[in-house]
Short mmCIF file of C-alpha atoms in Angstrom, two decimals:
data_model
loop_
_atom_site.label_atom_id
_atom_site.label_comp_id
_atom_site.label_asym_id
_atom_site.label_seq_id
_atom_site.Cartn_x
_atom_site.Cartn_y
_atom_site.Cartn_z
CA UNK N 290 43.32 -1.40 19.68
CA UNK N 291 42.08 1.62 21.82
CA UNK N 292 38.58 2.55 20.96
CA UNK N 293 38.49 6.59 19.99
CA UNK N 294 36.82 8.92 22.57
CA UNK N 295 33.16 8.69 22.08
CA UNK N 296 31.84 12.97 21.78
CA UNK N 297 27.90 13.30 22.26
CA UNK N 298 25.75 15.38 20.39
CA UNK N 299 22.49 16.76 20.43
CA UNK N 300 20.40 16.44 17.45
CA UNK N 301 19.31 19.93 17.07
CA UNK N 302 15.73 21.80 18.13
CA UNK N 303 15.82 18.35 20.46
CA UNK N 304 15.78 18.62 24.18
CA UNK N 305 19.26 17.95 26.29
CA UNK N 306 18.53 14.17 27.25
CA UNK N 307 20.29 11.46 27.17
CA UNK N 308 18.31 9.44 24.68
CA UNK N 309 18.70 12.07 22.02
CA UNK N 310 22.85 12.30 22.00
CA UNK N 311 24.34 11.32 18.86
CA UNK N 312 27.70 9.77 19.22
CA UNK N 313 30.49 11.05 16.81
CA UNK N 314 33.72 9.58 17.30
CA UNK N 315 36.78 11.76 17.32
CA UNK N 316 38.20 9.42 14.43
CA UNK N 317 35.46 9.60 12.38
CA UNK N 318 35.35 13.26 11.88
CA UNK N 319 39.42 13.64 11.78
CA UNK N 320 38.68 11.08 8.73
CA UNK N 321 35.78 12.99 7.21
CA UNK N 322 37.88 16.48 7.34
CA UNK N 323 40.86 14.70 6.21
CA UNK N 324 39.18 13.78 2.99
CA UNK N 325 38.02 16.59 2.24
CA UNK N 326 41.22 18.48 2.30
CA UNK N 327 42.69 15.60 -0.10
CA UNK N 328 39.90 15.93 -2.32
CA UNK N 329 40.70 19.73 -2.10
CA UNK N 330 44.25 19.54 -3.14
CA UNK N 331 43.85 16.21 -5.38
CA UNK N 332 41.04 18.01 -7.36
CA UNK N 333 43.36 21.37 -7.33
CA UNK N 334 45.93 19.23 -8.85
CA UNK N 335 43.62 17.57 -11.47
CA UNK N 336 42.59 21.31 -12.74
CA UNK N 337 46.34 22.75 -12.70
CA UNK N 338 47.04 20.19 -15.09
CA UNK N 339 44.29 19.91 -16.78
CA UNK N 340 44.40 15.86 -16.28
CA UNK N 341 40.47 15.07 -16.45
CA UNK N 342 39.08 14.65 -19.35
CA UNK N 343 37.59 17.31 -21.34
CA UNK N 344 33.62 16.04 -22.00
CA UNK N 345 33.32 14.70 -18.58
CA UNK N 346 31.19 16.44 -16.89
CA UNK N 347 29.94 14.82 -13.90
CA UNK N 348 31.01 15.31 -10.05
CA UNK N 349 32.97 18.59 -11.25
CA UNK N 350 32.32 22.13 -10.61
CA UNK N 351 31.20 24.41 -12.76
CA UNK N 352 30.03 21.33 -14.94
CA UNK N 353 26.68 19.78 -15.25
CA UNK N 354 24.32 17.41 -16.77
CA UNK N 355 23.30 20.73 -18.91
CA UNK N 356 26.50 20.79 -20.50
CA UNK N 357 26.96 17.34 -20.97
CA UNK N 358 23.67 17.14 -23.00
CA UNK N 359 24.42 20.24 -25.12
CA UNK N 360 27.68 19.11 -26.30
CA UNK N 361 26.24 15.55 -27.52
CA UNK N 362 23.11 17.29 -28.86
CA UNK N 363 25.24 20.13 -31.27
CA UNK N 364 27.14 17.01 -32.59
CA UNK N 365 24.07 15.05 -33.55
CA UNK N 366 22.28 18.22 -35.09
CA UNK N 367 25.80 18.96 -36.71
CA UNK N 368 25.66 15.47 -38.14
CA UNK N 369 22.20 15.88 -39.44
CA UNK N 370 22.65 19.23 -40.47
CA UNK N 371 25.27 18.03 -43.23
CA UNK N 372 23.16 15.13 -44.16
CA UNK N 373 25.20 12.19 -42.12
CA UNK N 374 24.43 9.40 -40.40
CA UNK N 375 25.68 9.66 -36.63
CA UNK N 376 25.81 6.52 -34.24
CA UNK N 377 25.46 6.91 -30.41
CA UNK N 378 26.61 3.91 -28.68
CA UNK N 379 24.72 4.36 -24.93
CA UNK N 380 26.77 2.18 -22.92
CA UNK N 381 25.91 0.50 -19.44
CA UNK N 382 28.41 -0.24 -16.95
CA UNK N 383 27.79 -2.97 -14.60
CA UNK N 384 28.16 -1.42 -10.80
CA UNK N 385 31.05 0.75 -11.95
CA UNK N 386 31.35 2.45 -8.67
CA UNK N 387 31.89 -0.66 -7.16
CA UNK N 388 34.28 -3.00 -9.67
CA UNK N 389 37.10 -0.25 -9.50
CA UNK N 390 39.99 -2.15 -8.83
CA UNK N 391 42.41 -1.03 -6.52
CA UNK N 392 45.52 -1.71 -7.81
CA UNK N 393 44.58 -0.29 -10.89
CA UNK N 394 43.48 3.03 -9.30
CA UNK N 395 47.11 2.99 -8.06
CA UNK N 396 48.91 2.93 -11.00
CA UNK N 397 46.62 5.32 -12.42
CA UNK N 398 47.16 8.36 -9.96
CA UNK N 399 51.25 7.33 -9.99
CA UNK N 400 50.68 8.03 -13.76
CA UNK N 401 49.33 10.96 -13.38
CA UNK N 402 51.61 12.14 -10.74
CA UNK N 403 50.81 11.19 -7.18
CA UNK N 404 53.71 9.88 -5.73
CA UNK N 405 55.38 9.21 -2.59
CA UNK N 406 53.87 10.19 0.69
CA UNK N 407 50.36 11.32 -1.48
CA UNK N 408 50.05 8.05 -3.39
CA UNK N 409 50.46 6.39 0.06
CA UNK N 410 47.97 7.74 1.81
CA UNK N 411 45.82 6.58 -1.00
CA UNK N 412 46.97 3.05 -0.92
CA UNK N 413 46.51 3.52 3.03
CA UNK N 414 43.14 5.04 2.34
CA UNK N 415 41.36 1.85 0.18
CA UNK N 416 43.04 -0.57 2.32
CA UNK N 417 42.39 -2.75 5.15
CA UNK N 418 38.50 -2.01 4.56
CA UNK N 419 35.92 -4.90 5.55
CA UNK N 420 32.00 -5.48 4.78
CA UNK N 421 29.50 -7.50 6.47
CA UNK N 422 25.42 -7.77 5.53
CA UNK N 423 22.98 -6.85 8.89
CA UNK N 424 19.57 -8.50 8.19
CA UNK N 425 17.05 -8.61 11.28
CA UNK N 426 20.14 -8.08 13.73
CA UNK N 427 22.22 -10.83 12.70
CA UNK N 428 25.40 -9.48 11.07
CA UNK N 429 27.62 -11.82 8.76
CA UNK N 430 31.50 -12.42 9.08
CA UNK N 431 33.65 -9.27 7.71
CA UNK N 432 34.93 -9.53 4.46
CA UNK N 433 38.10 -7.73 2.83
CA UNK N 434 36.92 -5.22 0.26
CA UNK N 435 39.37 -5.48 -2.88
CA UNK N 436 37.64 -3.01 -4.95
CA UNK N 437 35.27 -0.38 -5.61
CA UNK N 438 35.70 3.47 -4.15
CA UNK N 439 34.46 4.38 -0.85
CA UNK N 440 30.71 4.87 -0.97
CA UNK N 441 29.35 8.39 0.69
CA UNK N 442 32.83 9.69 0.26
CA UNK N 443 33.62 13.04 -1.38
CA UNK N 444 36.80 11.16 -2.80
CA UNK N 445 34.50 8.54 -4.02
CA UNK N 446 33.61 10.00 -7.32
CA UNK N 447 36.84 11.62 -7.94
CA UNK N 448 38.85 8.51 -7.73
CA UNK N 449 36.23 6.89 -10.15
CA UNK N 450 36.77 9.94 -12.68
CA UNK N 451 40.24 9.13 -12.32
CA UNK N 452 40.13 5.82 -13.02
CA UNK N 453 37.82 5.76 -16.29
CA UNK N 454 39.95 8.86 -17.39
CA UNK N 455 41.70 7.22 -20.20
CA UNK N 456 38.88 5.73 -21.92
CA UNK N 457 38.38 7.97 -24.40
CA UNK N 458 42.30 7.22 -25.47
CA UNK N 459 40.83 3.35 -25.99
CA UNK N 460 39.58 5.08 -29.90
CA UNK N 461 41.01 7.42 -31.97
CA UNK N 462 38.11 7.69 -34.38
CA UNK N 463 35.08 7.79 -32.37
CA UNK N 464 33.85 10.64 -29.79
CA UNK N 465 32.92 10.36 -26.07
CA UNK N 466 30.20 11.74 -23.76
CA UNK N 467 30.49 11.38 -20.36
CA UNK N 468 28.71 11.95 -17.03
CA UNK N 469 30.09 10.08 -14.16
CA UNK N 470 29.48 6.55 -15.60
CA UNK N 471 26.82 7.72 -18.08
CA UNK N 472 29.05 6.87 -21.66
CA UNK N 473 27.87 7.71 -24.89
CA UNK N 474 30.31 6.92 -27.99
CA UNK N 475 29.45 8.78 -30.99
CA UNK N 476 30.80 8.48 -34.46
CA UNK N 477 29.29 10.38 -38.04
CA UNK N 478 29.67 9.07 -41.41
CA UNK N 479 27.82 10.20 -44.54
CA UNK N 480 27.93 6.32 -45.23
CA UNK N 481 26.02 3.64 -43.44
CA UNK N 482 28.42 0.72 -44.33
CA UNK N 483 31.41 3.00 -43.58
CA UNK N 484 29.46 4.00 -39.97
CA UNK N 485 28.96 0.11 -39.34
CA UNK N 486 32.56 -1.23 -39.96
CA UNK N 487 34.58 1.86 -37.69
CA UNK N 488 32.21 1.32 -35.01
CA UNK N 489 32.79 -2.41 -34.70
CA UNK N 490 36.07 -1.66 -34.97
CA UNK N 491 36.25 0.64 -32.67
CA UNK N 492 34.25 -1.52 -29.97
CA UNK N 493 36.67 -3.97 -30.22
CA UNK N 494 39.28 -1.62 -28.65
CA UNK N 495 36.80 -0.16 -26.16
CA UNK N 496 36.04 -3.87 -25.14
CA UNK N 497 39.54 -4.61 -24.48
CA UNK N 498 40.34 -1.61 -21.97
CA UNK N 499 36.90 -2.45 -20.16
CA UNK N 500 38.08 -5.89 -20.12
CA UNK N 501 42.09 -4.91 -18.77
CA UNK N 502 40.23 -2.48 -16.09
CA UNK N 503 38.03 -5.32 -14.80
CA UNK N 504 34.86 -3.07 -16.08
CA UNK N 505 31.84 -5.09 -17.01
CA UNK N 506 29.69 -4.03 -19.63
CA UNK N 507 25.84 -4.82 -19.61
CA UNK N 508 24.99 -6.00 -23.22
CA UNK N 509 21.62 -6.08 -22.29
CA UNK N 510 21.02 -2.66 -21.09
CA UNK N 511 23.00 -0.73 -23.76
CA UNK N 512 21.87 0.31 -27.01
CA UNK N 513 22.67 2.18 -30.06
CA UNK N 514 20.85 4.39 -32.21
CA UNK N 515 21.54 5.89 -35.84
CA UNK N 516 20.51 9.72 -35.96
CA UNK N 517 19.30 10.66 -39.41
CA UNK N 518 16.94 13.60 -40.57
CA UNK N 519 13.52 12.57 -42.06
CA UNK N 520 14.56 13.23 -45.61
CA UNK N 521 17.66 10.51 -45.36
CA UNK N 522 16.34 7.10 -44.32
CA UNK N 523 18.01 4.14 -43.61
CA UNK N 524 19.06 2.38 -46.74
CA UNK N 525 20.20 -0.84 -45.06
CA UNK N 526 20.51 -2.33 -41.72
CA UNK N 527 23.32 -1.96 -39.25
CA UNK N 528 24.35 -4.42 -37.15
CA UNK N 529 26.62 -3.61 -34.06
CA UNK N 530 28.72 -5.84 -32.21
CA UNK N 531 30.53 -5.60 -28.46
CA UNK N 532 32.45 -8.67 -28.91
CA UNK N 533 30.56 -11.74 -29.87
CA UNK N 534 27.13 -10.26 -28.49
CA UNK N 535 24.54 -7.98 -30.66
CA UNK N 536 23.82 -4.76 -29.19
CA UNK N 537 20.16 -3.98 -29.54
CA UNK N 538 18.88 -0.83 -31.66
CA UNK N 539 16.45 1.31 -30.68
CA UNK N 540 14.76 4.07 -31.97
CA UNK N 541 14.81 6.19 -28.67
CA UNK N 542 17.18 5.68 -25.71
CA UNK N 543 17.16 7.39 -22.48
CA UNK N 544 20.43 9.15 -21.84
CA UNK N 545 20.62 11.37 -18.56
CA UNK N 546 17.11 11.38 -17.87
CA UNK N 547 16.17 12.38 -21.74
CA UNK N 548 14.49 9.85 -24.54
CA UNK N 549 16.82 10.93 -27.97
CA UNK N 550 15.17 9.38 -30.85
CA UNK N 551 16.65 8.64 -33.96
CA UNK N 552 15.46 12.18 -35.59
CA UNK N 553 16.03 14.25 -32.52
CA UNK N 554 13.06 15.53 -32.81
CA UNK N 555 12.07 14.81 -28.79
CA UNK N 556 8.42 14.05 -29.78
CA UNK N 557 8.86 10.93 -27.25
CA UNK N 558 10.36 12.80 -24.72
CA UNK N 559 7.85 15.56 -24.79
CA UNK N 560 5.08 13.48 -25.03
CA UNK N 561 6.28 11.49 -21.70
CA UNK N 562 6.57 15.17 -20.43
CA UNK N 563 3.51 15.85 -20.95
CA UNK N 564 1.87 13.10 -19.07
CA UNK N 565 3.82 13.51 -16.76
CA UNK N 566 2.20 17.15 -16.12
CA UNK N 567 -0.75 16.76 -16.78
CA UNK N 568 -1.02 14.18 -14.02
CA UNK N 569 0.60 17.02 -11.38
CA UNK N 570 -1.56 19.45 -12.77
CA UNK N 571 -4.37 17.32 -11.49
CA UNK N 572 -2.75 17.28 -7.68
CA UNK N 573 -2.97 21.34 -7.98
CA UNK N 574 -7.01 21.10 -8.45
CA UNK N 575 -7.34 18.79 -5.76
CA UNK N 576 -5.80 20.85 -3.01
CA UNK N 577 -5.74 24.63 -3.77
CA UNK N 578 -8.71 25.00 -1.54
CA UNK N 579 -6.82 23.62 0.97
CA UNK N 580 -3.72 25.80 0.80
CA UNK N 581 -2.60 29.54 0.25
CA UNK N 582 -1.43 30.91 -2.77
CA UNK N 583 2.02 31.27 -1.30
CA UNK N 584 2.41 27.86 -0.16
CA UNK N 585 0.84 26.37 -3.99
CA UNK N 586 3.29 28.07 -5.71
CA UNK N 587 6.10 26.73 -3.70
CA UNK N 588 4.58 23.43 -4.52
CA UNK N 589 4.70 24.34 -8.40
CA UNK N 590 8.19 24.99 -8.40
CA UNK N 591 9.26 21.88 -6.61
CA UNK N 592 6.71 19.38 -8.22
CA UNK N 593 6.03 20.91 -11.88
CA UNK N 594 8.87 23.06 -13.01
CA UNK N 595 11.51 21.04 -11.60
CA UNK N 596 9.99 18.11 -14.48
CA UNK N 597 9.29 21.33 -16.81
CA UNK N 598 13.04 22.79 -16.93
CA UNK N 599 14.74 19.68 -16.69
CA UNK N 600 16.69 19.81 -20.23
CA UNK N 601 14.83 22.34 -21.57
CA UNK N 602 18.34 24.16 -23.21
CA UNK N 603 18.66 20.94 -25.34
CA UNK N 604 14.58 20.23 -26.27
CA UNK N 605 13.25 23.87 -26.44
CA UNK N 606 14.89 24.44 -29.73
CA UNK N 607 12.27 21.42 -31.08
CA UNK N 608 9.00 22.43 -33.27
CA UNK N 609 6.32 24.49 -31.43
CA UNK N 610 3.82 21.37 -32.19
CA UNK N 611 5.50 19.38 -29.50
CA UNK N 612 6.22 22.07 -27.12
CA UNK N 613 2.77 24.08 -27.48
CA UNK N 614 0.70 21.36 -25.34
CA UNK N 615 3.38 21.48 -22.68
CA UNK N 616 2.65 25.55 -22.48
CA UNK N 617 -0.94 25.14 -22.24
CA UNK N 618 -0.52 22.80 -19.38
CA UNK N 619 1.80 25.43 -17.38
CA UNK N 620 -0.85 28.14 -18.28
CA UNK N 621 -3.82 25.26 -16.82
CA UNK N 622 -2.14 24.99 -13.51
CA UNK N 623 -1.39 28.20 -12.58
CA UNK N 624 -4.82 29.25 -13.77
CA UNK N 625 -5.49 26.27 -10.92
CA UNK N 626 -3.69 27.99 -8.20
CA UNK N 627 -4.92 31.43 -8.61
CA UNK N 628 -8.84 30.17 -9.54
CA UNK N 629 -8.87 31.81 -12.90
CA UNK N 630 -10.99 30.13 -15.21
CA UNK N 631 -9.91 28.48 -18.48
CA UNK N 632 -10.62 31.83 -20.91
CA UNK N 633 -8.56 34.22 -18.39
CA UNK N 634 -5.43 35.84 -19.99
CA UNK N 635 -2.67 33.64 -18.68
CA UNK N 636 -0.29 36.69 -18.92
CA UNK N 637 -1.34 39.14 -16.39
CA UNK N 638 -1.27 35.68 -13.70
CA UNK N 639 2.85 34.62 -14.80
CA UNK N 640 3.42 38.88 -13.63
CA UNK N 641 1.46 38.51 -10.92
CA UNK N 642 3.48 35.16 -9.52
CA UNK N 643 6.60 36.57 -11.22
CA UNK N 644 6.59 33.17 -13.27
CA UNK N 645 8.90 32.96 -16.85
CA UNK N 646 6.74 31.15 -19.74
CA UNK N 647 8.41 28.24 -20.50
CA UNK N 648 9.55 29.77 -24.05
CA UNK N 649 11.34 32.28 -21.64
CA UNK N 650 12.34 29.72 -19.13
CA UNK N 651 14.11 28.15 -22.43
CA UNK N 652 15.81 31.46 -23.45
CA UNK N 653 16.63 32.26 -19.43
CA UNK N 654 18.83 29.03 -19.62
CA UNK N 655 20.14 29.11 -22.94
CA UNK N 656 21.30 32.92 -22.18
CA UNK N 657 22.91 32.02 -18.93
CA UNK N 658 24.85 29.11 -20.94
CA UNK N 659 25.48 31.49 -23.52
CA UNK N 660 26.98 34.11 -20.24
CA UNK N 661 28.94 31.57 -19.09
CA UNK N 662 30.69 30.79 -21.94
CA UNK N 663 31.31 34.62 -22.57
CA UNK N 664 32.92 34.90 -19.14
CA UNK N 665 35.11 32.21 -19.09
CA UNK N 666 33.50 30.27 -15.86
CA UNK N 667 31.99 27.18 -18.07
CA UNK N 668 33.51 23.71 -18.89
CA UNK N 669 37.24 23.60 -21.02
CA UNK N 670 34.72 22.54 -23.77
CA UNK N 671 32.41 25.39 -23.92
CA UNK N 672 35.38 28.74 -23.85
CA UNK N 673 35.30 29.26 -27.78
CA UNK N 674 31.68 28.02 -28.14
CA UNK N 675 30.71 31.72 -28.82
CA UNK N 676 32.75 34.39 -31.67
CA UNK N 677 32.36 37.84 -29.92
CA UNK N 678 32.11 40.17 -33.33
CA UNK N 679 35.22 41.48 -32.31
CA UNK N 680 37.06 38.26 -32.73
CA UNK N 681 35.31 37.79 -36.55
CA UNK N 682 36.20 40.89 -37.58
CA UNK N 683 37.65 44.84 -36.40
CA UNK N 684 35.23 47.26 -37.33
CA UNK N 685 33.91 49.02 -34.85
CA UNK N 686 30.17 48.86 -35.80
CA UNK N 687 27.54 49.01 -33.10
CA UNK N 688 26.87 45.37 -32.52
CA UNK N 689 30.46 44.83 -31.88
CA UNK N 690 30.10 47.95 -29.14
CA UNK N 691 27.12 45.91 -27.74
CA UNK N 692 28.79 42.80 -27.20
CA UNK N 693 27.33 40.49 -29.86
CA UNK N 694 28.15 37.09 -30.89
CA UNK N 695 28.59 36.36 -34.66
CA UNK N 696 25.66 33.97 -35.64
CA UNK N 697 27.09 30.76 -37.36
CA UNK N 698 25.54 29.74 -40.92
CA UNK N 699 24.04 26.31 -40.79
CA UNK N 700 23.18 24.26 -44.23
CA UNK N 701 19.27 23.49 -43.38
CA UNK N 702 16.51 25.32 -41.65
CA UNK N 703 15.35 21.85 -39.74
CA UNK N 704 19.06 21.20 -37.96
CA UNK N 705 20.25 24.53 -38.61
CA UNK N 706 18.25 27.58 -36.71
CA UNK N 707 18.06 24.66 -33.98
CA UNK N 708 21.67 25.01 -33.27
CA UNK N 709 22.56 26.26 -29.64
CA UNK N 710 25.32 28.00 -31.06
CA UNK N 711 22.89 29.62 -33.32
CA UNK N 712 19.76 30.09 -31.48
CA UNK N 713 22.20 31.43 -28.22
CA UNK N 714 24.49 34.32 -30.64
CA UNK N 715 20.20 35.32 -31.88
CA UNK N 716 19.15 35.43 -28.26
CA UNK N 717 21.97 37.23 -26.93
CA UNK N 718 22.07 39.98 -29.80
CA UNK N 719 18.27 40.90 -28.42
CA UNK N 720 19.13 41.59 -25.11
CA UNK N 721 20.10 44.81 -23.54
CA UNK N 722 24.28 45.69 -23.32
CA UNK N 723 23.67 46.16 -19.78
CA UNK N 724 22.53 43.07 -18.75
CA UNK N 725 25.29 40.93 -20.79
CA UNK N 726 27.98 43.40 -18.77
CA UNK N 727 26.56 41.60 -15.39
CA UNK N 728 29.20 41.24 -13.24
CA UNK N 729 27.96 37.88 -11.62
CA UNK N 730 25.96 34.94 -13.48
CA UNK N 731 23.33 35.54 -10.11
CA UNK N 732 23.25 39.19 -11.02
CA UNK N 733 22.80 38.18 -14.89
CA UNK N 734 19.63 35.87 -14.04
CA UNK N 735 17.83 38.35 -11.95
CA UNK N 736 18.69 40.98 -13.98
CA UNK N 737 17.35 38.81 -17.41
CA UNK N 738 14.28 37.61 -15.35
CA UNK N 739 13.46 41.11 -14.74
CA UNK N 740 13.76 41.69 -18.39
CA UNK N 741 11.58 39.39 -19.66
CA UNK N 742 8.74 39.77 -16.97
CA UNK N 743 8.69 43.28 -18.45
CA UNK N 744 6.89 42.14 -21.41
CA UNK N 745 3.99 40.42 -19.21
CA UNK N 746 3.03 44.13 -17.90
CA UNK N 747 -1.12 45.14 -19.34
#
């Protein structure tokens, strides 16, 4: 075989010698642009039809890890909120990425309609591929690769959404959650014994079409836990089976980065949080003599409030006992950065850095969620989220002019006011008609920012 035209390179802001060229073969960026027009026009095709699952919600646009945790989080607190028990299964795949067989990827896209000259560039794409381990130099003998999609690929993660597509058809009776490989299974019964037999049940079919897709499940690593409010204990023990092996309880589980504990309450989440800051607050009284103010607040965004707004839409809505210590320590460190001492206002110093307060960092995100869904440019899921007054009812009173959402009636204050769907139609109704007629979500943020910072004016 002919060995592809070797171009060189330079890496850039390097000098034009020939020890810095970086060889790109000709073949290897016809291949990268190739896949990325497939993914194009596969992903197109995926949309048109609306093939991919609805709660999925990783590796596609317009969706995000925001949106998956929202969606699980309203059906807990609706679960609570009516006084039922609610089971989420948190499920670890073994290397999914890399057990996808390829046969079986096959027959999925033919099933889903790529055919003929498309489905055989796929089957050319996954074949004839080799892998070989390189320690100190010495590199092994090549073998075939028989699964698992293309790693560093764009198609990569497509393919895999693809191929765990129809898991959610493995159960009729219990719910799914899904980010990428992240799986949560959820079921609600106002009955614990009830709860316990449909979900072993249930597992029983989920086992089978992990075990017919060659997906291996990691007893060990997953976990369940039974969401209940304070007031309605746990009258008996559940016990929950994924074939003959016990999965393990727990009374907090991390899911996407967040601990969920059996009241949903996010006091160990939170409380991780906040040691988390408080050590990073430390770094900030270390070196601000050593840096400008410009350069320490650039350090703020990218090593506090990255960890601070991380989830934030899903545990803001929590009691102000667990979220008050986490406002303190934003007021300590930018108190840090600007030398104010600890009895300074805080407020004139979040104007002065034009810096939201977390409670307004929580409202900035649940308000854009709440835009989204209003405009039509958020997940399947999320379009009738929100009841525009209009929709409820036709008078033409002056909320309805305004553009505000009809607030949903919960059953108790704890689960209740907490609801997105509740807390987002409150939020929105305060805010001026001319910011919720925004005419981009980027226009809508700046536009809300500039609202709230408003209020930090002496």
């Amino acid at each position: 075989m002919q060995h592809a035209k070797v171009i060189p390179l330079f890496k850039k802001g390097c000098p034009e010698t020939v020890s810095n060229y970086r060889p790109i073969s000709l073949l290897s960026v016809f291949s990268k642009i190739t896949e990325k027009l497939m993914y194009k026009r596969l992903y197109h095709f995926l949309n048109v039809h609306e093939i991919l699952y609805n709660l999925q919600f990783g590796f596609r646009a317009s969706h995000s890890i925001n949106h998956a945790l929202v969606s699980l989080t309203e059906s807990i607190k609706n679960s609570l909120d009516n006084k039922h028990f609610g089971c989420g299964i948190f499920i670890d795949l073994q290397k999914a990425f890399d057990t996808v067989n390829h046969q079986t990827l096959l027959n999925k896209l033919n099933h889903y309609g790529i055919r003929g000259k498309a489905l055989a560039w796929f089957s050319s794409y996954l074949s004839n591929r080799t892998q070989c381990v390189s320690v100190n130099g010495h590199i092994s003998s090549h073998l075939k690769v028989t699964c698992g999609v293309p790693q560093g690929s764009v198609l990569g993660p497509l393919l895999f959404l693809i191929y765990i597509n129809d898991l959610p058809k493995s159960s009729k009776k219990v719910s799914f959650y899904l980010f990428a490989d992240d799986t949560n299974i959820y079921f609600e019964s106002e009955n614990l014994s009830q709860l316990e037999k449909v979900v072993n049940n249930e597992l029983k079919h989920i086992k089978k079409w992990l075990d017919v897709n060659k997906l291996a499940l990691n007893v060990d690593k997953t976990n369940f836990i039974i969401f209940h409010s304070r007031q309605h204990s746990l009258s008996k023990s559940v016990n929950i089976k994924i074939g003959k092996e016990h999965v393990k309880q727990a009374k907090y589980v991390k899911f996407l980065g967040l601990l969920l504990d059996e009241n949903l309450s996010w006091r160990y989440h939170l409380s991780e949080l906040r040691k988390k800051l408080a050590r990073t607050s430390g770094i900030f009284l270390k070196i601000r003599h050593l840096l400008p103010t410009s350069v320490l607040v650039s350090l703020y965004y990218s090593l506090f409030a990255s960890f601070l707004q991380y989830g934030i839409i899903v545990w803001g809505l929590t009691h102000d006992t667990f979220i008050k210590p986490i406002y303190i320590l934003q007021k300590n460190v930018l108190k840090a950065i600007t030398f104010k001492n600890s009895s300074s206002p805080s407020t004139p110093i979040f104007y002065d850095l034009k810096i939201l307060k977390l409670y307004d960092l929580f409202h900035l995100k649940l308000l854009t969620l709440v835009y989204e869904c209003m405009n039509l440019i958020s997940p399947i899921f999320f379009h009738n989220f929100f009841d525009n007054l209009t929709s409820v009812h036709q008078y033409n009173t002056r909320q309805a002019c305004k553009g505000d959402i009809f607030m949903t009636q919960k059953n108790t204050l704890q689960y209740g006011l907490r609801f997105i769907k509740y807390a987002g139609a409150k939020s929105w109704n305060e805010i001026p008609a001319i910011i919720k007629q925004s005419r981009s979500v980027v226009i809508f943020c700046r536009e809300l920012k500039q609202h709230f910072s408003t209020k930090y004016q002496s």
